[in-house]
Short mmCIF file of C-alpha atoms in Angstrom, two decimals:
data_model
loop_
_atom_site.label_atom_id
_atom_site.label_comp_id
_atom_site.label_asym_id
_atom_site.label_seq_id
_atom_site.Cartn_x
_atom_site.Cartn_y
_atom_site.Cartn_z
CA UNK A 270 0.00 0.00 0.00
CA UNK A 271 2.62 2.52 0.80
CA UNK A 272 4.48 1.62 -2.39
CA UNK A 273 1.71 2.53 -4.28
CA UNK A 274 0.90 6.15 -2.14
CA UNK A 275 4.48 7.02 -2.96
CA UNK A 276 3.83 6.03 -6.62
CA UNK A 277 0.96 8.39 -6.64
CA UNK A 278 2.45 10.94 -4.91
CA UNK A 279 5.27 10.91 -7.17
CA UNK A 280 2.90 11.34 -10.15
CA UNK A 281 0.81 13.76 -8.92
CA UNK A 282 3.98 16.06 -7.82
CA UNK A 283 5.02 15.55 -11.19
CA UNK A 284 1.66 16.99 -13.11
CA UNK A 285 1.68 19.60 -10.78
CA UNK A 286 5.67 20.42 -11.13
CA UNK A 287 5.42 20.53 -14.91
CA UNK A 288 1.93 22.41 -15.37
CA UNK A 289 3.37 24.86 -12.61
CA UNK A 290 6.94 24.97 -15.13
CA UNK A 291 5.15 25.61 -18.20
CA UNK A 292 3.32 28.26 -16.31
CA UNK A 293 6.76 30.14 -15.13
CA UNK A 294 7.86 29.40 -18.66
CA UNK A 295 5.63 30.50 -21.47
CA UNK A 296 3.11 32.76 -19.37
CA UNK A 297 6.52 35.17 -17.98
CA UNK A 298 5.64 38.84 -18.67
CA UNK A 299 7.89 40.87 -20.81
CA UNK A 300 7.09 43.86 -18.13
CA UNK A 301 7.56 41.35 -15.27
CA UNK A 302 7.58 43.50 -11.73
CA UNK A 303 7.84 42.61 -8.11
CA UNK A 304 4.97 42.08 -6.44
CA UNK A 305 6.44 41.86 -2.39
CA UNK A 306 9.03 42.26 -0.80
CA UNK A 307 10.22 39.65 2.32
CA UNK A 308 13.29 39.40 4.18
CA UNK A 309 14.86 42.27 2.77
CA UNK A 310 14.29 44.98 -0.54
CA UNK A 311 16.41 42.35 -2.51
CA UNK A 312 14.77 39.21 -1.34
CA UNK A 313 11.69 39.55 -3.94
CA UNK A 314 8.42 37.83 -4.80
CA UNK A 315 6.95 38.28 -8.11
CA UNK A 316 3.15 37.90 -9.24
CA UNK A 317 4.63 34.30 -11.14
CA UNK A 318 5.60 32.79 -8.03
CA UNK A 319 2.62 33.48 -6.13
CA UNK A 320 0.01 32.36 -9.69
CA UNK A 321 2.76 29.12 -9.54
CA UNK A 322 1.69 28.50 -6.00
CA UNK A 323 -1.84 28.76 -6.82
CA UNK A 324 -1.78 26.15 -9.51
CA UNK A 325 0.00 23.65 -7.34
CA UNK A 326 -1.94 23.69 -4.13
CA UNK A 327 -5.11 23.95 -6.12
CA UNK A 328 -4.37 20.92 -8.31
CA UNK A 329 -3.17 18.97 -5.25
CA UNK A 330 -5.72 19.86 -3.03
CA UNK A 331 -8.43 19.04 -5.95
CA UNK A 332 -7.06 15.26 -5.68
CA UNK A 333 -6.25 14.84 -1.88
CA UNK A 334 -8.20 17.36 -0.07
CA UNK A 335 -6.78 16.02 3.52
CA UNK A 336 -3.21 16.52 2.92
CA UNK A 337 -1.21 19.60 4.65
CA UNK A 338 0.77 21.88 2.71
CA UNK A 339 3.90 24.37 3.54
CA UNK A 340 4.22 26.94 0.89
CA UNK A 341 6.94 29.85 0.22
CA UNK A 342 4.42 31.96 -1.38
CA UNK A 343 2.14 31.69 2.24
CA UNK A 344 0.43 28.10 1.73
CA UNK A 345 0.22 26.80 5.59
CA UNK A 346 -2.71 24.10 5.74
CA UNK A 347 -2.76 21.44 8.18
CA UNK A 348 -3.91 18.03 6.54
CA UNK A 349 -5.09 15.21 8.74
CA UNK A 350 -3.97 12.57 5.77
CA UNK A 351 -0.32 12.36 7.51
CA UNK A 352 1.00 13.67 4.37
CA UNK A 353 2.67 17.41 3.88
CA UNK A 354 3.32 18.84 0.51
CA UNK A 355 6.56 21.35 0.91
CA UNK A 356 6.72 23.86 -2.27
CA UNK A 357 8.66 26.27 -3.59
CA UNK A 358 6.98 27.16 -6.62
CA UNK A 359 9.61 29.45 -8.09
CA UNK A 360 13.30 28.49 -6.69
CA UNK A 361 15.88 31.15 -8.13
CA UNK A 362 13.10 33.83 -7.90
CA UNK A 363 16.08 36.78 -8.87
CA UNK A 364 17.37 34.78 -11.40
CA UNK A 365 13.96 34.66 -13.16
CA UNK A 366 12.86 38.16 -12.36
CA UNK A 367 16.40 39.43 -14.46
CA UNK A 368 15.75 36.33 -17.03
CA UNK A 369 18.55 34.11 -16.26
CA UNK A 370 17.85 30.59 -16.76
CA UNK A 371 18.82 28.73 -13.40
CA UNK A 372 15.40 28.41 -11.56
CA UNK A 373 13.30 25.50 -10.66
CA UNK A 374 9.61 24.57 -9.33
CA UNK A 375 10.23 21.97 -6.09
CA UNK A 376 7.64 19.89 -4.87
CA UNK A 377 8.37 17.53 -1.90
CA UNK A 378 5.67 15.08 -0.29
CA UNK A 379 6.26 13.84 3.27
CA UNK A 380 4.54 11.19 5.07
CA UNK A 381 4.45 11.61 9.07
CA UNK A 382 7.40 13.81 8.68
CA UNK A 383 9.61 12.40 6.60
CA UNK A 384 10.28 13.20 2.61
CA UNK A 385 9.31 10.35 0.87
CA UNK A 386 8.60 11.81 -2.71
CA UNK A 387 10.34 14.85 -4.63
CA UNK A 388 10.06 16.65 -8.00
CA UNK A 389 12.29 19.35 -9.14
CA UNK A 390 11.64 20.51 -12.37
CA UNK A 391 14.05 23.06 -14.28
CA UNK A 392 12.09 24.15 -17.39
CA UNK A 393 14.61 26.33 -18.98
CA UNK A 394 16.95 23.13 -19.04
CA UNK A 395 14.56 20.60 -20.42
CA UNK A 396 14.83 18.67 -16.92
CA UNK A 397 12.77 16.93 -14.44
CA UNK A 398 14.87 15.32 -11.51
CA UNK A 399 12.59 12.89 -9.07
CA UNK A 400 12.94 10.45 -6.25
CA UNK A 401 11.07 8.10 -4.37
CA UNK A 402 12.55 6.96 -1.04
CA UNK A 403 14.66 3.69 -1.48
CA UNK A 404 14.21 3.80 -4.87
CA UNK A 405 16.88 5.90 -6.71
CA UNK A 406 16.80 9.34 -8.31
CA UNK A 407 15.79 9.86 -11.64
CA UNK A 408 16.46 12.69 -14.47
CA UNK A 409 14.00 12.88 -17.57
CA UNK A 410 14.56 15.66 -20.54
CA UNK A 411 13.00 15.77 -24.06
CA UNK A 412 16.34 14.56 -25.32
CA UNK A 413 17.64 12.12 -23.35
CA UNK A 414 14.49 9.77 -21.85
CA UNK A 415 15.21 8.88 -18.23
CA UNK A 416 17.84 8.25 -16.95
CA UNK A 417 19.22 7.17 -13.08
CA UNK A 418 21.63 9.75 -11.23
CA UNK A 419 24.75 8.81 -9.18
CA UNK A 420 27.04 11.50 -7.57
CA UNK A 421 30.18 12.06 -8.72
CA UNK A 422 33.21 9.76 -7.26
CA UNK A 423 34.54 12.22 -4.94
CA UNK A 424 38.22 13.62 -6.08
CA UNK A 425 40.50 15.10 -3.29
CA UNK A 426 38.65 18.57 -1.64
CA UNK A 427 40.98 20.67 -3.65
CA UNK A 428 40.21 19.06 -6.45
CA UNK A 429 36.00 19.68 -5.73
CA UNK A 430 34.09 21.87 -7.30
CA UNK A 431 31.25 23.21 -4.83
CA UNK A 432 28.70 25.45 -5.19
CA UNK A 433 26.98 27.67 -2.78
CA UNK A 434 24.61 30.68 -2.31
CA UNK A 435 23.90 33.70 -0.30
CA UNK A 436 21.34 35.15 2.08
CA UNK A 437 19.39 38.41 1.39
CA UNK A 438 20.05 40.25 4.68
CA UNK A 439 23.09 42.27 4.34
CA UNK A 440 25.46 41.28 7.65
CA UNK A 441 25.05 37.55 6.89
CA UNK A 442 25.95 37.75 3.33
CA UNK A 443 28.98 39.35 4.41
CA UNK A 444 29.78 36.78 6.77
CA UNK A 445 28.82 34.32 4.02
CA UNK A 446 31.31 36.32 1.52
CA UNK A 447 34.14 35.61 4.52
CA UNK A 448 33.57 31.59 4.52
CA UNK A 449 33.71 31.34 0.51
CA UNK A 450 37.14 33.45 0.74
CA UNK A 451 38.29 30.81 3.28
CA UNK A 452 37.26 27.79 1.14
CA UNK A 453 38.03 29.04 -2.13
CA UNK A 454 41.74 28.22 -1.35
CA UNK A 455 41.42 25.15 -0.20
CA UNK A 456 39.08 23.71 -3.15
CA UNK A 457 38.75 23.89 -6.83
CA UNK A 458 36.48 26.65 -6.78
CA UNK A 459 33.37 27.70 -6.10
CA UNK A 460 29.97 28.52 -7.78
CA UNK A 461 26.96 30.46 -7.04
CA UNK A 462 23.85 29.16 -9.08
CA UNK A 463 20.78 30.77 -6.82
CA UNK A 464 18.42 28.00 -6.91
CA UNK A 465 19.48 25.43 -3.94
CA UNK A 466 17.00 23.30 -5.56
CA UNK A 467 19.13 22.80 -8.91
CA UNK A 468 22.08 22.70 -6.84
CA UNK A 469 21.08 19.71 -5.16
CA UNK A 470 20.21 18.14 -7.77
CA UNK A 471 23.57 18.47 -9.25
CA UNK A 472 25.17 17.22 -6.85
CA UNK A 473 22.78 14.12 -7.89
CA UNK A 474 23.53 14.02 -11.52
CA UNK A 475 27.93 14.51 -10.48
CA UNK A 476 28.26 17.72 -11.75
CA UNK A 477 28.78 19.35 -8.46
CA UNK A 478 30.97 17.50 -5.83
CA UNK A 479 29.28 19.47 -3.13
CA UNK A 480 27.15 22.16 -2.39
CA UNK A 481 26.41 23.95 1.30
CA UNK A 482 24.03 27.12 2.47
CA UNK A 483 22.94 28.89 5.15
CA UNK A 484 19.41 30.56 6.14
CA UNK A 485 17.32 28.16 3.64
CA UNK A 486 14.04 26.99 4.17
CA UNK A 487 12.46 23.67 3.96
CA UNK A 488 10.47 24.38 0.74
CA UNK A 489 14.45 25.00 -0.63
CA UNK A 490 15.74 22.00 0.14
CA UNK A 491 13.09 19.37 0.83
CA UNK A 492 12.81 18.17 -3.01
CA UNK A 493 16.48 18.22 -4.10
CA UNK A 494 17.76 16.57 -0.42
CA UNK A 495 16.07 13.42 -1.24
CA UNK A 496 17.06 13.55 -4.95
CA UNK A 497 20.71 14.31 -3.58
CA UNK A 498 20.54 11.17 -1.10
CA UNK A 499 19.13 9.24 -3.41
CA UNK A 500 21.35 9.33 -5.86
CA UNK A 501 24.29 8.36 -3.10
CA UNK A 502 25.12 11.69 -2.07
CA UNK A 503 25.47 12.80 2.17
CA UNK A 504 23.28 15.48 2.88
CA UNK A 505 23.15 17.63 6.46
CA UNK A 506 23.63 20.46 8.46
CA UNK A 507 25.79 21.00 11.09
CA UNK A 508 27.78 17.60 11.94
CA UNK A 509 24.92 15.68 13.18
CA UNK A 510 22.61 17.53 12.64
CA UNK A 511 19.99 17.40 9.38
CA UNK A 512 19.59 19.93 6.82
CA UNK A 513 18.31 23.13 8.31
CA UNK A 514 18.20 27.31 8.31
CA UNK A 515 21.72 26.79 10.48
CA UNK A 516 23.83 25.30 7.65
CA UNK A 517 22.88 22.69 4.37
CA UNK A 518 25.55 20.68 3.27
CA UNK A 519 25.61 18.01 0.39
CA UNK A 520 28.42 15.93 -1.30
CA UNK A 521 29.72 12.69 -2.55
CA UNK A 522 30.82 10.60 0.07
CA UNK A 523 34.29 11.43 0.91
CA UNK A 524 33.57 15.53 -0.13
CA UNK A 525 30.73 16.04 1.95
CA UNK A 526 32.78 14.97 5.82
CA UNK A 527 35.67 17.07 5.63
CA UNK A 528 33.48 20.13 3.58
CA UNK A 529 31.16 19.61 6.59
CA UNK A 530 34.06 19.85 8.95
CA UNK A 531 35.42 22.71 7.34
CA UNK A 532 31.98 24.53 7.53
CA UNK A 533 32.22 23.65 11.37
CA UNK A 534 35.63 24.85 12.06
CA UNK A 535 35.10 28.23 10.01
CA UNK A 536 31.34 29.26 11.89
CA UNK A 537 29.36 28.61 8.93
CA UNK A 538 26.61 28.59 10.88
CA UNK A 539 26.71 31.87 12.13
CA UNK A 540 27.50 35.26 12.18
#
């Protein structure tokens, strides 16, 4: 019975990740504007991600009515199904708004509190990367059919390449800027994408060997952590800790401990 939730889960994230990506994709204003502001005047929301929201929670919620959801756009429902839909329906919100092509829609499904299903789909690549828990990750593009993801064998940490991002509020992105100045030395170098989502799932498909953030969410991460594991990559926060607002870390085995030790030693974590 469970198999078969998760397979319908997994479908139903996946209708709802693509309708939501053609949405963001062929429906994107040429006069596109800001619609809110959050955290800060660069941390911005734009009438896309909140219409992307809509069409998610309203074609979930049409299907499974007694499921919960956790929204970035504001969609907080408590379901009494035991499942929680987490979605970010427009990861890489700045990158979209200026027309850059590095954003994703993430849909995760959890079942008593723990991610069992997620879909992250990145339209302006042609690619859709999904797991199921215990059962691999996946990639499918117009061009290439499906095909399973493995992390990348993990070279030595100064041979990884590692990506990371930064937060809107001003004083942690400057302590942010200090940590990448520490690590850049010590590693092959580092890249700044702006959708954790897509970085995640890099680290899936081996073209990252590691990735690591602070101040995200769990609409951010909840998708592209199980893709990440799934496809044989550690993911975490501080060292024992899981993923979390403190510090997300992800790598191949053998990048992610001593990139997570670094993290540690340097404050990472905090200002």
């Amino acid at each position: 019975m469970t198999d078969a939730l998760h397979r319908d889960l997994l479908e139903l994230a996946q209708e709802a990740a693509r309708r939501a990506g053609e949405l963001l994709r062929d429906g994107r204003p040429a006069d596109l504007a800001v619609a809110k502001t959050k955290s800060s005047p660069i941390d911005v929301v734009t009438e896309m991600d909140i219409a992307a929201e809509k069409l998610i929670t309203d074609l979930i919620s049409g299907q499974r009515p007694d499921d919960g959801f956790l929204g970035e756009e504001g969609a907080s429902v408590e379901g009494t199904s035991g499942i929680r839909w987490v979605i970010d329906p427009l990861d890489g919100t700045v990158n979209y708004l200026y027309g850059l092509p590095t954003w994703a829609v993430s849909i995760a499904a959890e079942q008593d509190g723990e991610t069992v299903v997620g879909v992250v789909a990145a339209p302006m690549r042609g690619e859709t990367y999904h797991a199921v828990r215990g059962g691999g990750a996946w990639a499918t593009g117009a061009w290439q059919g499906e095909r399973a993801l493995a992390c990348r064998p993990a070279p030595p940490l100064d041979q990884a390449l590692v990506s990371t991002g930064f937060n809107y509020v001003t004083e942690v992105r400057a302590h942010q800027a200090g940590i990448a100045a520490r690590l850049i030395p010590v590693l092959r170098d580092i890249r700044r994408g702006g959708s954790a989502a897509i970085d995640l799932c890099d680290v899936a498909c081996g073209r990252l060997d590691g990735y690591y953030e602070r101040g995200l969410n769990a609409w951010d991460f909840a998708a592209g952590d199980l893709i990440a594991r799934e496809a044989g990559a550690l993911t975490g926060g501080r060292p024992g800790e899981r993923p979390s607002r403190d510090l997300t870390v992800a790598g191949s085995p053998g990048v992610f401990e001593p990139l997570q030790r670094l993290l540690e030693d340097f404050g990472a974590w905090h200002d």
